[in-house]
Amino acid sequence: MPESVRLDLASDYAQLESMLDKLNEGHIHVAVLGRVGVGKSSLLNALLGAEKFAVSPLHGETRETEMAGWRELGEGGVYFIDTPGLDEVDGESREKLARDAAARADLVLFVVDADLTAGEFEMLRSVADRHTPVLLVLNKADRYTDAERGALLGSIRERAVAHVRTEDIVVAAADPAPERILRVGADGVEHEEMRPREPQVEAVRDRLWIILEAEGKSLAALNASVFAGDLSDEIAARLIETRRSLGEKVIRTYSVAKGVAVALNPVPVADLFAVAMIDVSLVIHLSRIYGLPLGRAEAGSLIGTIATQMVAIMGTVWAIHVVSSALKLGTGGLSVAVTAGAQGAVAYYSTYVVGRVAQQYLAQGMAWGPDGPKAVVRSILDGIDRESLLGQAGDEIRARLRSKA
Ligand SMILES: Nc1nc2c(ncn2[C@@H]2O[C@H](COP(=O)(O)OP(=O)(O)O)[C@@H](O)[C@H]2O)c(=O)[nH]1
Ligand SMILES: [Mg+2]
């Protein structure tokens, strides 16, 4: 793997490493997710029976993800992870923290305090799409009458049905507002009194524990493997891109070298493939980029195959066409070098096509694919804008010749 890709993904690797440690130790991570102020920190505190996480009536007390141990489970422990929360107003970095925490968690407590907003619904869907199990908590139940609560639950169930099982949608009051009561004193006068209320989180606790006992270990394993799978897809995608762009640079470099060589020492067009040393070096270079190193003989026979297909497809006239379009492009003042320049451009073009075809063959793991080499050569030829490539070839070759002069 190229160093640049390795460095880019270092933090993902470290994360995977820590997930595997966690798996070994049997730890399970439960993260809260939800809008700012819905009572995420309050809910975790109520479950813990201790004020571990900062709660605030102000907008968004929790700024970092934080963790606290809840209970033992098997040989490991269940940990709660508090997150900053999703915020429509002062957004993205917090949202990213929350998303990342959810992506790493084995289970998500998704907290809402009313019917789902569009943003909440989107987030819920993206968590469920990762196959992370979700317990959906309607918090602040104390703010609603029984009838309102029933209606809200009905609506939430209906909207979340594709992503959350009905039994995994529960109601809580993590930090209920104090109760206002009227008491008649000994003097016969009514006094208003505020009586604190206990948190109501039994439904959350019971359901959470049932899920964790039944599937906790497999959730952690599933989570690590989904993460590892995503990471390897990511690596594969970056490798393809890195090799493609590196390959393209290498192909251009060799094409110019070949063009210059031919411009300085013109050979008959028919003999272009005979001057194949540069092409052989190019193919060997490409094969190393793709981690499938070829020897000179193998590279030579690959070029032979490609050349045969090029001639078969374009006929013997192909080179004439190329030469004439190269000539049309003019000479940029180097009138002496008209023919030489045109031949150089043709040489550039042929090496470029050889490189691109070889690159595709290597990218497919040294295979031509179901339709054989001819189809590959044809698709590369069709994909090249010949006029503009020859224009560039002419410019690059002339620039080189000038600097040599
Ligand atoms: N009425 C009521 N208020 C709550 C409840 N749970 C939390 N709150 C309040 O909502 C505010 C935000 O709570 P907090 O836990 O910091 O929300 P977070 O941003 O989601 O972590 C605080 O003032 C809490 O006291 C609840 O069940 N009922
Ligand atoms: Mg909070």
Coordinates of C-alpha atoms and ligand atoms in Angstrom, one line a residue:
M1 CA 0.0 0.0 0.0
P2 CA 1.4 3.4 -0.9
E3 CA 2.6 5.4 2.1
S4 CA 0.1 8.3 1.4
V5 CA -2.9 5.9 1.7
R6 CA -1.5 4.3 4.8
L7 CA -1.1 7.7 6.5
D8 CA -4.5 8.9 5.4
L9 CA -6.2 5.9 7.0
A10 CA -4.0 5.7 10.1
S11 CA -6.7 7.0 12.4
D12 CA -9.2 4.5 11.0
Y13 CA -6.7 1.7 11.6
A14 CA -6.2 2.9 15.2
Q15 CA -9.9 2.9 15.7
L16 CA -10.3 -0.6 14.3
E17 CA -7.5 -1.7 16.6
S18 CA -9.3 -0.3 19.6
M19 CA -12.5 -1.9 18.5
L20 CA -10.8 -5.2 18.4
D21 CA -9.3 -4.7 21.9
K22 CA -12.7 -3.9 23.1
L23 CA -14.1 -7.0 21.5
N24 CA -11.3 -9.1 23.2
E25 CA -12.2 -7.6 26.5
G26 CA -15.9 -8.1 26.0
H27 CA -16.8 -4.4 26.4
I28 CA -20.0 -3.0 24.9
H29 CA -20.5 0.6 24.0
V30 CA -23.9 2.3 24.1
A31 CA -24.0 5.8 22.7
V32 CA -26.7 8.4 23.0
L33 CA -27.7 10.3 19.9
G34 CA -30.3 13.1 19.5
R35 CA -30.8 16.8 19.2
V36 CA -29.3 19.1 21.7
G37 CA -31.4 19.5 24.8
V38 CA -33.6 16.4 24.4
G39 CA -32.2 15.0 27.6
K40 CA -29.4 12.7 26.5
S41 CA -27.1 13.5 29.3
S42 CA -30.0 13.4 31.8
L43 CA -31.0 10.0 30.5
L44 CA -27.6 8.5 31.0
N45 CA -27.4 10.0 34.5
A46 CA -30.7 8.6 35.4
L47 CA -29.7 5.1 34.2
L48 CA -26.4 5.4 36.0
G49 CA -28.1 6.7 39.2
A50 CA -25.4 9.4 39.4
E51 CA -24.6 12.8 37.9
K52 CA -21.8 11.6 35.6
F53 CA -22.6 13.8 32.7
A54 CA -23.2 17.5 32.7
V55 CA -26.8 18.6 32.2
S56 CA -27.8 22.0 31.3
P57 CA -31.0 23.9 30.4
L58 CA -28.8 26.1 28.2
H59 CA -28.3 25.1 24.7
G60 CA -25.8 22.3 24.5
E61 CA -23.8 21.7 27.6
T62 CA -22.0 18.6 26.3
R63 CA -19.2 19.5 23.9
E64 CA -17.1 16.4 23.7
T65 CA -18.0 12.7 23.7
E66 CA -17.5 11.3 27.2
M67 CA -17.7 7.8 28.6
A68 CA -18.8 6.2 31.8
G69 CA -19.2 2.6 33.0
W70 CA -22.7 1.3 33.7
R71 CA -22.8 -2.4 34.5
E72 CA -20.8 -5.6 34.2
L73 CA -21.8 -8.0 31.5
G74 CA -20.0 -11.3 31.2
E75 CA -16.3 -10.7 31.5
G76 CA -16.6 -7.1 30.2
G77 CA -18.6 -4.0 31.0
V78 CA -21.3 -1.9 29.4
Y79 CA -20.2 1.7 28.8
F80 CA -22.3 4.7 28.1
I81 CA -21.1 7.3 25.7
D82 CA -22.5 10.8 25.8
T83 CA -22.3 12.9 22.7
P84 CA -22.7 16.6 22.0
G85 CA -25.9 16.1 20.0
L86 CA -27.2 17.0 16.7
D87 CA -27.8 20.7 16.2
E88 CA -29.5 22.4 13.3
V89 CA -28.0 25.7 14.4
D90 CA -24.3 25.4 15.2
G91 CA -23.6 22.4 13.4
E92 CA -21.1 20.4 11.6
S93 CA -18.2 19.6 13.9
R94 CA -20.6 18.5 16.7
E95 CA -22.7 16.6 14.4
K96 CA -19.6 14.8 13.1
L97 CA -18.6 13.9 16.7
A98 CA -22.0 12.5 17.3
R99 CA -22.1 10.6 14.1
D100 CA -18.6 9.1 14.7
A101 CA -19.6 8.0 18.2
A102 CA -22.7 6.4 16.8
A103 CA -20.7 4.6 14.1
R104 CA -18.4 3.1 16.7
A105 CA -21.2 2.2 19.2
D106 CA -22.6 -1.3 19.5
L107 CA -26.0 0.1 20.3
V108 CA -27.5 3.6 20.0
L109 CA -30.0 5.2 22.3
F110 CA -31.7 7.6 20.0
V111 CA -33.4 10.3 22.2
V112 CA -36.3 12.5 21.1
D113 CA -38.6 14.8 23.1
A114 CA -41.4 15.1 20.5
D115 CA -42.4 13.7 17.2
L116 CA -39.4 13.1 14.8
T117 CA -38.1 16.1 12.9
A118 CA -36.9 15.6 9.4
G119 CA -33.3 15.9 10.6
E120 CA -33.9 13.3 13.3
F121 CA -35.5 10.9 10.9
E122 CA -32.6 11.2 8.5
M123 CA -30.1 10.5 11.3
L124 CA -32.1 7.6 12.5
R125 CA -32.1 6.1 9.1
S126 CA -28.4 6.5 8.6
V127 CA -27.7 4.8 11.9
A128 CA -30.1 1.9 11.1
D129 CA -28.5 1.6 7.7
R130 CA -25.2 0.8 9.4
H131 CA -27.0 -2.1 11.1
T132 CA -26.5 -0.5 14.5
P133 CA -29.4 -1.5 16.7
V134 CA -31.4 1.5 17.9
L135 CA -33.5 1.9 21.1
L136 CA -35.7 4.9 20.4
V137 CA -36.5 6.9 23.5
L138 CA -39.3 9.4 23.8
N139 CA -38.0 11.5 26.7
K140 CA -39.7 14.3 28.7
A141 CA -42.9 12.2 29.0
D142 CA -43.9 14.4 32.0
R143 CA -44.6 17.2 29.6
Y144 CA -47.4 15.3 28.0
T145 CA -50.8 14.1 29.1
D146 CA -51.5 10.4 28.6
A147 CA -53.5 11.1 25.5
E148 CA -50.8 13.3 24.0
R149 CA -48.2 10.7 24.8
G150 CA -50.2 7.9 23.2
A151 CA -50.7 10.0 20.0
L152 CA -47.0 10.9 19.8
L153 CA -45.9 7.3 20.3
G154 CA -48.3 6.2 17.6
S155 CA -46.9 8.7 15.2
I156 CA -43.3 7.9 16.0
R157 CA -43.9 4.1 15.7
E158 CA -45.5 4.6 12.3
R159 CA -42.7 6.8 11.0
A160 CA -39.8 4.7 12.4
V161 CA -41.3 1.3 11.6
A162 CA -38.8 0.5 8.8
H163 CA -35.9 1.1 11.2
V164 CA -36.9 0.3 14.7
R165 CA -38.9 -2.5 16.2
T166 CA -42.0 -1.5 18.0
E167 CA -40.8 -3.0 21.3
D168 CA -37.6 -0.9 20.9
I169 CA -39.6 2.4 21.1
V170 CA -39.9 3.4 24.8
V171 CA -41.0 6.3 26.9
A172 CA -38.9 8.0 29.7
A173 CA -38.8 11.1 31.9
A174 CA -35.1 11.4 32.7
D175 CA -35.3 14.6 34.6
P176 CA -39.0 15.4 35.1
A177 CA -39.9 18.9 36.2
P178 CA -41.0 19.3 39.8
E179 CA -44.6 18.7 40.6
R180 CA -46.6 21.7 41.7
I181 CA -48.9 20.7 44.6
L182 CA -51.2 22.6 46.9
R183 CA -51.2 21.8 50.5
V184 CA -53.5 23.1 53.2
G185 CA -51.6 24.1 56.2
A186 CA -52.6 23.9 59.9
D187 CA -53.8 27.4 59.6
G188 CA -56.2 26.4 56.9
V189 CA -54.4 28.4 54.2
E190 CA -53.4 26.8 51.0
H191 CA -49.7 26.7 50.2
E192 CA -48.2 26.0 46.8
E193 CA -45.3 23.6 47.0
M194 CA -42.9 22.2 44.4
R195 CA -42.2 18.5 44.9
P196 CA -39.3 17.0 43.0
R197 CA -40.1 13.9 40.9
E198 CA -38.0 10.8 40.5
P199 CA -36.7 10.0 37.0
Q200 CA -38.7 7.4 35.1
V201 CA -36.3 5.3 33.1
E202 CA -37.3 1.7 33.9
A203 CA -38.7 1.0 30.4
V204 CA -35.4 2.1 28.9
R205 CA -33.2 0.2 31.4
D206 CA -35.2 -3.0 31.1
R207 CA -35.4 -3.0 27.3
L208 CA -31.7 -2.1 27.1
W209 CA -30.7 -4.9 29.4
I210 CA -32.8 -7.5 27.6
I211 CA -31.1 -6.6 24.3
L212 CA -27.6 -6.5 25.7
E213 CA -28.0 -9.8 27.6
A214 CA -29.4 -11.5 24.5
E215 CA -27.2 -10.1 21.8
G216 CA -24.6 -7.9 23.4
K217 CA -21.5 -9.9 22.4
S218 CA -22.7 -10.5 18.9
L219 CA -23.5 -6.8 18.5
A220 CA -20.0 -5.9 19.4
A221 CA -18.6 -8.4 17.0
L222 CA -21.0 -7.4 14.2
N223 CA -20.0 -3.8 14.8
A224 CA -16.3 -4.4 14.5
S225 CA -16.8 -6.4 11.4
V226 CA -19.0 -3.8 9.7
F227 CA -16.4 -1.2 10.5
A228 CA -13.6 -3.4 9.2
G229 CA -15.5 -4.1 6.1
D230 CA -16.1 -0.3 5.5
L231 CA -12.4 0.3 6.1
S232 CA -11.3 -2.3 3.6
D233 CA -13.8 -0.9 1.0
E234 CA -12.3 2.5 1.7
I235 CA -8.7 1.2 1.3
A236 CA -9.6 -0.5 -1.9
A237 CA -11.2 2.6 -3.4
R238 CA -8.2 4.8 -2.4
L239 CA -5.7 2.3 -3.8
I240 CA -7.6 2.2 -7.1
E241 CA -7.5 6.0 -7.3
T242 CA -3.9 6.3 -6.2
R243 CA -2.7 3.7 -8.7
R244 CA -4.8 5.2 -11.4
S245 CA -3.3 8.7 -11.0
L246 CA 0.2 7.4 -10.4
G247 CA -0.1 5.2 -13.5
E248 CA -1.4 8.1 -15.6
K249 CA 1.7 10.2 -14.6
V250 CA 4.0 7.4 -15.4
I251 CA 2.4 6.7 -18.8
R252 CA 2.7 10.4 -19.7
T253 CA 6.4 10.5 -18.7
Y254 CA 7.3 7.5 -20.8
S255 CA 5.1 8.7 -23.7
V256 CA 7.1 12.0 -23.8
A257 CA 10.4 10.1 -23.6
K258 CA 9.4 7.9 -26.5
G259 CA 8.1 10.9 -28.5
V260 CA 11.3 12.8 -28.0
A261 CA 13.4 9.7 -28.8
V262 CA 11.6 9.2 -32.1
A263 CA 11.6 12.9 -33.0
L264 CA 15.3 13.0 -32.6
N265 CA 15.8 9.7 -34.5
P266 CA 12.9 9.3 -36.8
V267 CA 12.0 5.7 -37.7
P268 CA 9.5 4.4 -40.3
V269 CA 6.0 4.4 -38.8
A270 CA 5.8 0.7 -39.3
D271 CA 8.8 0.2 -37.1
L272 CA 7.3 2.1 -34.1
F273 CA 6.7 -1.1 -32.2
A274 CA 10.2 -2.2 -32.8
V275 CA 11.5 0.7 -30.8
A276 CA 9.8 -0.9 -27.9
M277 CA 12.4 -0.6 -25.2
I278 CA 10.7 2.4 -23.7
D279 CA 7.3 0.7 -23.8
V280 CA 8.8 -2.4 -22.1
S281 CA 10.2 -0.2 -19.3
L282 CA 6.8 1.6 -19.0
V283 CA 4.9 -1.7 -18.7
I284 CA 7.4 -3.0 -16.1
H285 CA 7.0 0.3 -14.1
L286 CA 3.2 0.1 -14.3
S287 CA 3.2 -3.6 -13.2
R288 CA 5.2 -2.6 -10.0
I289 CA 2.6 0.1 -9.2
Y290 CA -0.1 -2.5 -9.4
G291 CA 1.9 -4.9 -7.2
L292 CA 2.0 -7.5 -10.0
P293 CA 5.7 -7.2 -11.2
L294 CA 6.4 -8.4 -14.7
G295 CA 9.7 -9.5 -16.2
R296 CA 11.0 -8.0 -19.5
A297 CA 9.8 -11.0 -21.5
E298 CA 6.3 -10.9 -20.0
A299 CA 6.1 -7.2 -20.6
G300 CA 7.3 -7.7 -24.2
S301 CA 4.6 -10.3 -24.9
L302 CA 1.9 -8.1 -23.3
I303 CA 3.0 -5.3 -25.6
G304 CA 2.9 -7.7 -28.5
T305 CA -0.7 -8.6 -27.7
I306 CA -1.7 -4.9 -27.4
A307 CA 0.1 -3.9 -30.6
T308 CA -1.6 -6.8 -32.5
Q309 CA -5.0 -5.6 -31.4
M310 CA -4.2 -2.0 -32.2
V311 CA -3.3 -2.9 -35.7
A312 CA -6.3 -5.2 -36.1
I313 CA -8.7 -2.5 -34.9
M314 CA -7.3 0.5 -36.7
G315 CA -5.9 -1.3 -39.7
T316 CA -2.7 -0.4 -41.3
V317 CA -4.0 3.0 -42.0
W318 CA -4.2 4.0 -38.4
A319 CA -0.7 5.4 -38.2
I320 CA -1.3 7.4 -41.4
H321 CA -4.4 9.0 -39.8
V322 CA -2.5 9.8 -36.7
V323 CA 0.4 11.3 -38.6
S324 CA -1.9 13.4 -40.6
S325 CA -3.7 14.7 -37.6
A326 CA -0.4 15.4 -36.0
L327 CA 0.7 17.3 -39.0
K328 CA -2.5 19.4 -39.0
L329 CA -1.6 20.6 -35.5
G330 CA 1.2 22.6 -36.9
T331 CA 4.7 22.8 -35.7
G332 CA 4.8 25.8 -33.4
G333 CA 7.5 27.4 -35.4
L334 CA 9.9 24.5 -35.5
S335 CA 9.4 24.1 -39.2
V336 CA 12.6 22.0 -39.6
A337 CA 11.2 19.4 -37.3
V338 CA 7.8 19.0 -39.1
T339 CA 8.1 15.3 -39.9
A340 CA 10.1 14.5 -37.0
G341 CA 7.7 16.2 -34.7
A342 CA 4.7 14.4 -36.2
Q343 CA 6.5 11.1 -35.9
G344 CA 7.3 11.9 -32.3
A345 CA 3.6 12.6 -31.7
V346 CA 2.7 9.3 -33.2
A347 CA 5.2 7.6 -31.0
Y348 CA 3.9 9.4 -28.0
Y349 CA 0.4 8.3 -28.9
S350 CA 1.3 4.6 -29.4
T351 CA 3.1 4.4 -26.1
Y352 CA 0.2 6.2 -24.4
V353 CA -2.3 3.6 -25.7
V354 CA 0.0 0.7 -24.8
G355 CA 0.3 2.2 -21.3
R356 CA -3.4 2.7 -20.8
V357 CA -4.3 -0.8 -22.0
A358 CA -1.6 -2.4 -19.9
Q359 CA -2.8 -0.4 -16.9
Q360 CA -6.3 -1.7 -17.4
Y361 CA -5.1 -5.2 -17.8
L362 CA -3.1 -4.9 -14.5
A363 CA -6.0 -3.1 -12.7
Q364 CA -8.2 -6.2 -13.5
G365 CA -5.6 -8.4 -11.9
M366 CA -3.8 -9.4 -15.1
A367 CA -7.0 -10.4 -16.9
W368 CA -8.5 -9.1 -20.1
G369 CA -12.1 -9.6 -19.0
P370 CA -14.8 -11.6 -20.7
D371 CA -14.4 -10.0 -24.1
G372 CA -10.7 -10.4 -24.5
P373 CA -7.9 -8.0 -25.3
K374 CA -9.5 -6.6 -28.4
A375 CA -12.5 -5.1 -26.4
V376 CA -10.1 -3.5 -23.9
V377 CA -8.0 -1.9 -26.6
R378 CA -11.1 -0.7 -28.4
S379 CA -12.6 0.9 -25.3
I380 CA -9.3 2.6 -24.5
L381 CA -9.0 3.9 -28.1
D382 CA -12.6 5.1 -28.0
G383 CA -12.0 6.9 -24.7
I384 CA -9.1 8.9 -26.0
D385 CA -9.6 12.3 -27.5
R386 CA -6.9 11.8 -30.2
E387 CA -6.7 15.4 -31.4
S388 CA -6.2 16.9 -27.9
L389 CA -3.8 14.1 -26.9
L390 CA -1.7 14.7 -30.0
G391 CA -1.8 18.4 -29.3
Q392 CA -0.4 17.9 -25.8
A393 CA 2.1 15.4 -27.2
G394 CA 3.3 18.0 -29.7
D395 CA 3.6 20.6 -27.0
E396 CA 5.4 18.4 -24.5
I397 CA 7.8 17.0 -27.1
R398 CA 8.6 20.5 -28.5
A399 CA 9.2 21.7 -24.9
R400 CA 11.6 18.9 -24.3
L401 CA 13.4 19.4 -27.7
R402 CA 13.8 23.1 -26.9
S403 CA 15.3 22.5 -23.6
K404 CA 17.6 19.9 -25.1
A405 CA 18.6 22.4 -27.7
Ligands
LIG1 N1 -39.4 18.2 31.8 C1 -38.3 17.4 31.6 N2 -37.1 18.0 31.4 C2 -36.0 17.2 31.1 C3 -36.1 15.8 31.1 N3 -34.9 15.3 30.8 C4 -34.1 16.3 30.7 N4 -34.7 17.5 30.9 C5 -34.2 18.8 30.8 O1 -33.8 19.1 29.5 C6 -32.6 20.0 29.6 C7 -31.5 19.4 28.7 O2 -31.1 18.2 29.2 P1 -29.7 17.6 28.9 O3 -29.6 16.2 29.5 O4 -28.6 18.5 29.1 O5 -29.9 17.4 27.3 P2 -28.8 16.9 26.2 O6 -28.4 18.2 25.5 O7 -29.6 16.1 25.2 O8 -27.8 16.2 26.9 C8 -32.2 20.1 31.0 O9 -32.7 21.3 31.5 C9 -32.9 18.9 31.7 O10 -33.2 19.2 33.0 C10 -37.4 15.2 31.3 O11 -37.6 14.0 31.3 N5 -38.5 16.1 31.5
MG2 MG -25.7 16.6 27.0

